[in-house]
CSV table of C-alpha atoms and ligand atoms in Angstrom, one decimal:
chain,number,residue,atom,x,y,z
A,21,UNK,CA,0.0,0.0,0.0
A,22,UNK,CA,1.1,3.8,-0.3
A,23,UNK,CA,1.1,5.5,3.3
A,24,UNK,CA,1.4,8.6,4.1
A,25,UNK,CA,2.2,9.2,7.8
A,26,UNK,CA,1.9,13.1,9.0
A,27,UNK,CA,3.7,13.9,12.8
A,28,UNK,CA,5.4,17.0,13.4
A,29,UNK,CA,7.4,14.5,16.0
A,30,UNK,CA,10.7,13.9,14.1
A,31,UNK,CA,11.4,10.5,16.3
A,32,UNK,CA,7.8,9.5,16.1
A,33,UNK,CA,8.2,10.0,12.4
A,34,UNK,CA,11.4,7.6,12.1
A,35,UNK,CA,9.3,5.4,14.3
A,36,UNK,CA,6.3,5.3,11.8
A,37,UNK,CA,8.5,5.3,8.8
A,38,UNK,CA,10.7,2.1,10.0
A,39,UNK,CA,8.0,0.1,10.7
A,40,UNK,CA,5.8,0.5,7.4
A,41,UNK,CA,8.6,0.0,5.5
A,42,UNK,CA,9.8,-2.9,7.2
A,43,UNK,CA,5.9,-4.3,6.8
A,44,UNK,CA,6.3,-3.7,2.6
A,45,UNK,CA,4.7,-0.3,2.1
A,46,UNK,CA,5.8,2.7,0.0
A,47,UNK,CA,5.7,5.1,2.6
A,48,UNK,CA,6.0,9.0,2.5
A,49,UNK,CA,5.7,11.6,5.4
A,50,UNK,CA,4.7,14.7,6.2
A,51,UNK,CA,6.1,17.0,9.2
A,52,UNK,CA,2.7,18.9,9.5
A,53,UNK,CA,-1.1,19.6,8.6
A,54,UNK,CA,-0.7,21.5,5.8
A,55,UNK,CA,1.6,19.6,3.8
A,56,UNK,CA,0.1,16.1,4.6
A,57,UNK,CA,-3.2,17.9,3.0
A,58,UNK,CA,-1.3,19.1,-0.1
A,59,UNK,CA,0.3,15.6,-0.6
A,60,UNK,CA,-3.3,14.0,0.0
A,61,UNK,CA,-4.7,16.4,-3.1
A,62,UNK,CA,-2.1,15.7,-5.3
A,63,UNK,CA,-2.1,11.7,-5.3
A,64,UNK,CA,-3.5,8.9,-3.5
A,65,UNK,CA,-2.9,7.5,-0.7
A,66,UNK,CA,-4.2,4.2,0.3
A,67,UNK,CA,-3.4,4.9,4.2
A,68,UNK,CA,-3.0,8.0,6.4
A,69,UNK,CA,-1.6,7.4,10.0
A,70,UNK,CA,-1.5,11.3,10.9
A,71,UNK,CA,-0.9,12.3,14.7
A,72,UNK,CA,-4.2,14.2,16.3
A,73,UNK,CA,-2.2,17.6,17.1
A,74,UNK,CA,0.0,19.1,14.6
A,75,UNK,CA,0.8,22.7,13.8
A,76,UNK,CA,-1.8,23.4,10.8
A,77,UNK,CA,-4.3,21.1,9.9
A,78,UNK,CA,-4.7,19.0,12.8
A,79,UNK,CA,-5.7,15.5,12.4
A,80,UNK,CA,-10.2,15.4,13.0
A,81,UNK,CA,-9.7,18.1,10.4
A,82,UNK,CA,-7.7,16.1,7.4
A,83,UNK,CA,-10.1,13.3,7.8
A,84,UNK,CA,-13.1,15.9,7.6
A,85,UNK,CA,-11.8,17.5,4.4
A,86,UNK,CA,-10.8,13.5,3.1
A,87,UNK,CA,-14.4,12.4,3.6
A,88,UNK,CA,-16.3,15.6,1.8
A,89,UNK,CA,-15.3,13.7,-1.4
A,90,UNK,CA,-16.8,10.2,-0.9
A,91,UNK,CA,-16.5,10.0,-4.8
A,92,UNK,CA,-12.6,9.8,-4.1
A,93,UNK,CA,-10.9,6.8,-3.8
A,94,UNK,CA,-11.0,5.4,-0.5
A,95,UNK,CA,-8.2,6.4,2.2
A,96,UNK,CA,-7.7,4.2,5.7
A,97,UNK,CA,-7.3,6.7,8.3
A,98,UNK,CA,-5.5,5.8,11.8
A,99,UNK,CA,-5.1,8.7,14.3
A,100,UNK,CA,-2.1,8.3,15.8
A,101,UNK,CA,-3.2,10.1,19.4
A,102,UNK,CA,-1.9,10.4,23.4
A,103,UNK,CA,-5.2,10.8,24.5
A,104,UNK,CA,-6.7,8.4,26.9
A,105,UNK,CA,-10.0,10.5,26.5
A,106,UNK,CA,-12.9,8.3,25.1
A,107,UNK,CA,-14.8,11.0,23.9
A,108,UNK,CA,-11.9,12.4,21.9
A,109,UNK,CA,-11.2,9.2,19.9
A,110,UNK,CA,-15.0,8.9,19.6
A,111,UNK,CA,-14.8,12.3,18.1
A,112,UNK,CA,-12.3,12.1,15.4
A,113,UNK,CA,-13.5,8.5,14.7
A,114,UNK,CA,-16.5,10.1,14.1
A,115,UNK,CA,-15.0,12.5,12.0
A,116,UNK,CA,-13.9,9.7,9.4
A,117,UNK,CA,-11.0,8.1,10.9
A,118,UNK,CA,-11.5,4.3,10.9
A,119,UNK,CA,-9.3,3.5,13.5
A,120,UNK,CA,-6.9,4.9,15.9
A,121,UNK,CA,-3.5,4.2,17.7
A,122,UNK,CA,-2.4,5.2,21.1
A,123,UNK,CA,1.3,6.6,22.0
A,124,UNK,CA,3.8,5.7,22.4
A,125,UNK,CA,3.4,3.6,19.3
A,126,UNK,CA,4.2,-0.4,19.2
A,127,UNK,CA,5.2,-2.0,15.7
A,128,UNK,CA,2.6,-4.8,16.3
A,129,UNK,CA,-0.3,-2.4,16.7
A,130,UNK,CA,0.3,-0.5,13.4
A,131,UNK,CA,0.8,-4.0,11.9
A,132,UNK,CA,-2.6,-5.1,12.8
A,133,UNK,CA,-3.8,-1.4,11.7
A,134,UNK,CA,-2.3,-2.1,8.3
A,135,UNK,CA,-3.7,-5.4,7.7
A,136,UNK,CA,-7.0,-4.1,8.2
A,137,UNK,CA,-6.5,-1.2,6.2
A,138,UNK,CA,-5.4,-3.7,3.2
A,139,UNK,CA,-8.7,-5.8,3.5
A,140,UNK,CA,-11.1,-2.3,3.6
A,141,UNK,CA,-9.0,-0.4,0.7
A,142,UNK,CA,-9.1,-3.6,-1.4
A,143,UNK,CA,-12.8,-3.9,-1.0
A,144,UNK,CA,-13.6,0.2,-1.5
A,145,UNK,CA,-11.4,-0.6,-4.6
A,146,UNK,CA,-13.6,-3.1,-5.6
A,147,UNK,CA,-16.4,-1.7,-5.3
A,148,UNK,CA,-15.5,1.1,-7.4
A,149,UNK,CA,-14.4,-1.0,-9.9
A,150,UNK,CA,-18.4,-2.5,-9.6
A,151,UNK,CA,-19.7,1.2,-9.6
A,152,UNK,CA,-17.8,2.1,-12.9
A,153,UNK,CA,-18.6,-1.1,-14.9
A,154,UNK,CA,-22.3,-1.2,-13.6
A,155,UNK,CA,-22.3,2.8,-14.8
A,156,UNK,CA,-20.5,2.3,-18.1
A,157,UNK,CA,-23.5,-1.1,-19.0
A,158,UNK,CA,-25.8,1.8,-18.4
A,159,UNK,CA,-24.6,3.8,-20.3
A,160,UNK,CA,-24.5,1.5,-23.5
A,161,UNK,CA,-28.6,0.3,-22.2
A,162,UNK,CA,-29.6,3.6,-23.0
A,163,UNK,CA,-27.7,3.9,-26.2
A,164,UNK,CA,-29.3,1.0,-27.3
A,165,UNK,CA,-32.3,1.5,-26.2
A,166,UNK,CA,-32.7,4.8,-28.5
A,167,UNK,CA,-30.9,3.0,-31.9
A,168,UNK,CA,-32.7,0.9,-34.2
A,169,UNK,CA,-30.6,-2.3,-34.6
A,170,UNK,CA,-31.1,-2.4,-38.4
A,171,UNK,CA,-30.3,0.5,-39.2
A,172,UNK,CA,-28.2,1.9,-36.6
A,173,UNK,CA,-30.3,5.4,-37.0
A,174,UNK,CA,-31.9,6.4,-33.7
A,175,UNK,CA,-35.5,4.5,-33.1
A,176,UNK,CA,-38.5,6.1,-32.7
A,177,UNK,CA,-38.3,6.2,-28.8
A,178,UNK,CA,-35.6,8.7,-29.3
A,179,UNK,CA,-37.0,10.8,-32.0
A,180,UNK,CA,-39.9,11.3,-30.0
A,181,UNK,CA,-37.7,12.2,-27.1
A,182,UNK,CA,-35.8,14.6,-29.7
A,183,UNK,CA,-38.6,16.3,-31.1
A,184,UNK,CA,-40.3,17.3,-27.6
A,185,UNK,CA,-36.7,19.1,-26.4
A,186,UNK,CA,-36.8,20.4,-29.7
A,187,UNK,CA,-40.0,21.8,-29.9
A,188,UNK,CA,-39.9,23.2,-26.3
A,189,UNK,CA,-36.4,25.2,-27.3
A,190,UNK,CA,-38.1,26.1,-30.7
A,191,UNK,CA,-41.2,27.5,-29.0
A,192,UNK,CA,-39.1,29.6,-26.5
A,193,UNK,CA,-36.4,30.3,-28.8
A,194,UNK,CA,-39.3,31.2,-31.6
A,195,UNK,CA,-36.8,29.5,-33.9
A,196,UNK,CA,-37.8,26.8,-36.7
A,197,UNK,CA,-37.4,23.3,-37.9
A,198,UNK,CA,-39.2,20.7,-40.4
A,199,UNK,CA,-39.2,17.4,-40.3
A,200,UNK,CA,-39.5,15.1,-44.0
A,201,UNK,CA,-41.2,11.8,-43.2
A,202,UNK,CA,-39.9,9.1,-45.8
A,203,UNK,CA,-41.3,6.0,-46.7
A,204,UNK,CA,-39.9,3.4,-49.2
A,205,UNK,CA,-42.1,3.0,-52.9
A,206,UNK,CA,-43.0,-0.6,-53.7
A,207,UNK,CA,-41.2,-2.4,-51.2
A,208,UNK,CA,-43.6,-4.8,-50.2
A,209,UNK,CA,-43.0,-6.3,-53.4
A,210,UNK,CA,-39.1,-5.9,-52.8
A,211,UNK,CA,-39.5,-8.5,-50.0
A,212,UNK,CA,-42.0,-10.5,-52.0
A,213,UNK,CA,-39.4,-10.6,-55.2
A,214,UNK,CA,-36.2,-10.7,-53.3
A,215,UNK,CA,-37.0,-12.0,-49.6
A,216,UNK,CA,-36.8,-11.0,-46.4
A,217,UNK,CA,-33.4,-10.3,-45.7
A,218,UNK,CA,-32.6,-8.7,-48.7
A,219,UNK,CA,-35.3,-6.3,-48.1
A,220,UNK,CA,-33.4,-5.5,-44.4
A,221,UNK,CA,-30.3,-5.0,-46.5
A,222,UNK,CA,-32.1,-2.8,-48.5
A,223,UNK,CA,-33.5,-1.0,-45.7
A,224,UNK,CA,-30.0,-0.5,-44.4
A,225,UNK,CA,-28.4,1.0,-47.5
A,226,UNK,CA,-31.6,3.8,-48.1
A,227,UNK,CA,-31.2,4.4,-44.5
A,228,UNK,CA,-28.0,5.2,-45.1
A,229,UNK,CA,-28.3,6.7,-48.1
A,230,UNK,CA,-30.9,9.3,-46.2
A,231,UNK,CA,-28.0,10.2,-43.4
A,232,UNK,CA,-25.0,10.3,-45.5
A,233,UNK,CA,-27.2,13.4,-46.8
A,234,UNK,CA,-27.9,14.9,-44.0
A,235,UNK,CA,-25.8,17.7,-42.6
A,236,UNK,CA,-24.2,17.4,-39.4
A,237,UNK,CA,-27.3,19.1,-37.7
A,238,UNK,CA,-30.0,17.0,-39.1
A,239,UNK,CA,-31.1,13.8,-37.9
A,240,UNK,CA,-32.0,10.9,-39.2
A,241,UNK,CA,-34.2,8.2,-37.4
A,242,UNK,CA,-35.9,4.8,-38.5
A,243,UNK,CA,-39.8,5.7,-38.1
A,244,UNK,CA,-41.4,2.6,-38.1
A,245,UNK,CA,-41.5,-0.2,-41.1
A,246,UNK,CA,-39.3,1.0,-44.0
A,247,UNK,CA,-40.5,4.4,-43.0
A,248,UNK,CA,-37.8,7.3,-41.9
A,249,UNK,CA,-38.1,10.6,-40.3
A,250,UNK,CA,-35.0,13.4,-40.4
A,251,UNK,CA,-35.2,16.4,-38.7
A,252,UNK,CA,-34.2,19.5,-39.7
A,253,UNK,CA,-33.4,22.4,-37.4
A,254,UNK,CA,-33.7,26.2,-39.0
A,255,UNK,CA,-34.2,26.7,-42.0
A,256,UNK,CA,-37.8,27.4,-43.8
A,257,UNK,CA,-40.0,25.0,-45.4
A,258,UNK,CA,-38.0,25.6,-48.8
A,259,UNK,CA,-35.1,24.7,-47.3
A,260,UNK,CA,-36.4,22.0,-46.2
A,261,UNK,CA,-38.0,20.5,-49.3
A,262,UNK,CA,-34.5,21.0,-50.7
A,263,UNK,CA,-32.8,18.8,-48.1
A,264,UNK,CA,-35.7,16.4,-49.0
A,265,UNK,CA,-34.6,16.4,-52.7
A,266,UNK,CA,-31.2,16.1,-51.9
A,267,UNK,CA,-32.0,13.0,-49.8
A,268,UNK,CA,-34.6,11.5,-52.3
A,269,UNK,CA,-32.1,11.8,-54.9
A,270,UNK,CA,-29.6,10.5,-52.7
A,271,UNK,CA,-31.1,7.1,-52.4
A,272,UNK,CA,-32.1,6.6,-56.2
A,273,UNK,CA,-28.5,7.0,-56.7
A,274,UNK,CA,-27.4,3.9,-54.2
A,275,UNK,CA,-29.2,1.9,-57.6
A,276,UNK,CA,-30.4,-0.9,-55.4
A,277,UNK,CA,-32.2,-2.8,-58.1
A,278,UNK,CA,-36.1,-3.6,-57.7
A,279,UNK,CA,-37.5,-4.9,-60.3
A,280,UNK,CA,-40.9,-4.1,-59.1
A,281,UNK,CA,-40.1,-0.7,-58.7
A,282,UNK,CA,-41.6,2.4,-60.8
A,283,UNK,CA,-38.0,3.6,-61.7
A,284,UNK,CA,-36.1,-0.1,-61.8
A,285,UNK,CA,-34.2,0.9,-58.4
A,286,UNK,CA,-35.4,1.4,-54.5
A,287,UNK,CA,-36.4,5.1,-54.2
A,288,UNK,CA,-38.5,6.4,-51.5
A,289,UNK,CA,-41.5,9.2,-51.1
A,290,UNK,CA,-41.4,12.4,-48.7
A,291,UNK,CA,-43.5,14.9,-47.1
A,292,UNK,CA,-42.4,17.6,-45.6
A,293,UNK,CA,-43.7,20.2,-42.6
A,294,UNK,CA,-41.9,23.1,-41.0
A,295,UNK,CA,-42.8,23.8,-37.0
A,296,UNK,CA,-44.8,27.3,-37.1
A,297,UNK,CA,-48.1,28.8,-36.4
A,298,UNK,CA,-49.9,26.5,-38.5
A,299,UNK,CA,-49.8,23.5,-35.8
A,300,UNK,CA,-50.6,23.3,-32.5
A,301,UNK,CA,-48.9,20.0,-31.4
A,302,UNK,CA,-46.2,17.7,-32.5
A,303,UNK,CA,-48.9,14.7,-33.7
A,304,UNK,CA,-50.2,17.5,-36.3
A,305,UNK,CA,-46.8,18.1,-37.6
A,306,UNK,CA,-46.1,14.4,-38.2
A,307,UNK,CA,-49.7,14.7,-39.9
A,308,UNK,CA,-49.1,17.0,-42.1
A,309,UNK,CA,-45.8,15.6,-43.3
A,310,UNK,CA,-47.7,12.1,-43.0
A,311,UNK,CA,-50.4,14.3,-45.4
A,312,UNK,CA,-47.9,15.5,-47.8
A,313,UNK,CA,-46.4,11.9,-47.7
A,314,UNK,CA,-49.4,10.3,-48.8
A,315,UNK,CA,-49.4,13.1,-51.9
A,316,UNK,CA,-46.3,12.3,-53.1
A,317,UNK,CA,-47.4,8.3,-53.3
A,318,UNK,CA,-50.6,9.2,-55.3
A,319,UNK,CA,-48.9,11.5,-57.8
A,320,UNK,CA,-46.7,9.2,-58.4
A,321,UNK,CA,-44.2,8.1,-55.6
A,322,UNK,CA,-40.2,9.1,-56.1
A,323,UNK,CA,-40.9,13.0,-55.4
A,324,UNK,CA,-41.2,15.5,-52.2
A,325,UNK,CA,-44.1,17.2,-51.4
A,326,UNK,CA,-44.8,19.9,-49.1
A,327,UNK,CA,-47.3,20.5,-46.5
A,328,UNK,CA,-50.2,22.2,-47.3
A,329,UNK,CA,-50.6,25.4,-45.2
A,330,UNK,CA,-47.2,27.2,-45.8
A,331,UNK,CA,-46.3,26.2,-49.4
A,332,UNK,CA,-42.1,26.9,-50.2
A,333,UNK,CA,-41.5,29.3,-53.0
A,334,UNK,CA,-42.7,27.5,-55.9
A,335,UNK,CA,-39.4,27.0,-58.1
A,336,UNK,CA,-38.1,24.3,-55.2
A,337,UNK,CA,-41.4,22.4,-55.8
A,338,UNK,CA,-41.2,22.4,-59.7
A,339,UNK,CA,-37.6,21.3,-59.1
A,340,UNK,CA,-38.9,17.8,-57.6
A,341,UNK,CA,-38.4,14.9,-60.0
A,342,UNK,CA,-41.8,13.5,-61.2
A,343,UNK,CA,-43.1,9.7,-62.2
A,344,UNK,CA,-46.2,9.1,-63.8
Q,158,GH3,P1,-45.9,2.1,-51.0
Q,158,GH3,O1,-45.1,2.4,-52.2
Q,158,GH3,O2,-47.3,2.5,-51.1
Q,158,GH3,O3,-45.3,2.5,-49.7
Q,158,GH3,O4,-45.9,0.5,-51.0
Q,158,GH3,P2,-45.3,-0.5,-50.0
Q,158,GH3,O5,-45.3,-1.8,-50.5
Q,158,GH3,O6,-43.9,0.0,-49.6
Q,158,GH3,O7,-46.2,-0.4,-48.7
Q,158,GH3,P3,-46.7,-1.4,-47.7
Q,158,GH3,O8,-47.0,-0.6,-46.4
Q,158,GH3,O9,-47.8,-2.2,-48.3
Q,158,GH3,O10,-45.5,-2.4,-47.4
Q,158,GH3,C1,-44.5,-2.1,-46.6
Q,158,GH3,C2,-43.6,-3.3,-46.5
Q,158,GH3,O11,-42.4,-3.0,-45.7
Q,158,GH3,C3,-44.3,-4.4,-45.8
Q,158,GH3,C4,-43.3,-4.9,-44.8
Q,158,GH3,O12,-43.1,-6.3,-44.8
Q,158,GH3,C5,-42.0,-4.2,-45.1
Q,158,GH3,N1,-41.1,-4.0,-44.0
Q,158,GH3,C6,-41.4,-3.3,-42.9
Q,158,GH3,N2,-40.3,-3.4,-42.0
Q,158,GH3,C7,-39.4,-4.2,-42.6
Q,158,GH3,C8,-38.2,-4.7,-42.1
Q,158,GH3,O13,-37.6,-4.4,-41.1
Q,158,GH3,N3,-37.5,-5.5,-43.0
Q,158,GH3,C9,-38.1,-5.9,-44.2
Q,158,GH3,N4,-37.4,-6.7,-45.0
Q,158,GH3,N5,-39.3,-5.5,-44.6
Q,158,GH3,C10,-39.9,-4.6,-43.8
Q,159,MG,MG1,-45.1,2.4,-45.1
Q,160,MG,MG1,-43.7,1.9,-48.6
């Protein structure tokens, strides 16, 4: 173990420092309050045998200031005191020391001291080591509760999550974003022609397809099915139908054959809505791109529509591609 023994006693001191050593233990010491407490912040120390009076801080105060942090790791402390007085060791045991010695000090006595201070450090160390691990499998629960496992695109759960802090921020911010709901053309004939688990390939490459599109502050998330939602944060609903475009054309590029297809290849349909005054709830915004959605299949599918209500300057519109 590394001990750190604090006396302002220079025999005591020797004393200590003999019979640690002799026991195995790195051992370092401090002639007073003050610089036991500096050594103590700037590394650990798996012990502390510290004498009750010394000129600065005294000894009841160290193990105060070591127990404020009971994220730290754990230090053994052993006050090292002349006092026959119960009520004194009672009161710097209480203070956080866990065990004390009386003067004039005998080797066997700090021996004893040391082995339990071995057995408690090892098991504070251990249960750190349980705290950390137990923290970190948390920390990957909730990452995989929020992704999809197809895709790897954050699930529904988490868009949800998303677009409530969004739309709280947005609505005290008075800022904007849209959202484009995509859903795949034809693909229950995909599956039908080309199985199941090519369909779930294809499902990964037009998902990502839609987020190698994206810019760093849009999101993309798996909606449901082989539907996909991205958010878009600022921006107007032109912008937005733009993104759209870029991302529709972005998966009729990744040329995944489908034979069953209207264009040959897997493309996908989009509706777009931009948060404003025109809705008065997160459900009517996934309507209305759900609306404008459901447009884009009946003229035709492989195109971006916009949601009725606050229409994008009409060049972006006549620049979506169209399929009779
Ligand atoms: P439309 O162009 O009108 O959207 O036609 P569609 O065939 O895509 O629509 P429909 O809703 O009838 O079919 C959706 C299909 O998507 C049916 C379902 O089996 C398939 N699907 C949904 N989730 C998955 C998945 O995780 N993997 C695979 N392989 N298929 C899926
Ligand atoms: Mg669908
Ligand atoms: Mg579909």
């Amino acid at each position: 173990m590394n001990v750190l023994i604090a006396d302002d006693d220079a025999t005591n001191r020797l004393l200590l420092k003999r019979i640690v050593a002799r026991l195995g233990h790195a051992c370092t010491v401090s002639s007073d309050g003050d610089s036991a407490w500096e050594m103590l912040q700037s590394q650990h120390f798996d012990v502390l045998l510290t004498d009750w009076m010394m000129p600065g801080v005294e000894g009841t105060e160290l193990c105060r200031r070591l127990r404020s942090d009971p994220a730290g790791a754990y230090t053994y402390i052993v006050i090292i005191t002349s006092l026959s007085d119960h009520e004194q060791v009672l009161a710097v045991m209480d203070a956080g020391a866990d065990d004390y010695l009386a003067k004039p000090v005998e080797p066997f006595q700090v021996e004893t001291r040391l082995v339990a201070a071995a057995r408690v450090t090892h098991l504070h160390r251990q249960i750190r080591e349980y705290r950390e691990r137990l923290e970190l499998a948390n920390l990957e629960l909730i990452a995989e509760s929020r992704t999809d496992v197809l895709t790897g695109l954050g699930n529904r759960r988490l868009m949800e999550r998303d677009l409530s802090v969004a739309l709280a921020r947005d609505r005290r911010q008075h800022g904007s974003f849209s959202v484009v709901l995509f859903d795949v053309d034809r693909f229950k004939a995909y599956n039908d022609h080309y199985g199941h688990a090519a369909g779930d390939e294809a499902l990964r490459r037009t998902a990502q397809a839609i987020a190698g599109a994206c810019r760093r502050e849009d999101i993309p998330y798996r909606y449901g099915g082989e539907e996909f939602l991205v958010t878009l944060p600022g921006g107007d609903l032109g912008a937005a139908v733009s993104a759209a475009e870029r991302m529709r054309s972005a998966v009729q590029s990744e040329a995944i054959p489908h034979a069953y297809g209207n264009h040959s290849v897997v493309t996908v349909s989009a509706g777009v809505a931009s948060w404003g005054a025109d809705y008065a709830s997160l459900i009517e915004l996934l309507e209305a791109a759900d609306q404008a959605l459901y447009a884009s299949k009946s003229a035709g599918r492989n195109r971006v529509t916009a949601a009725e209500g606050a229409l994008p300057p009409s060049p972006l519109l006549a620049r979506t591609s169209s399929d009779p």
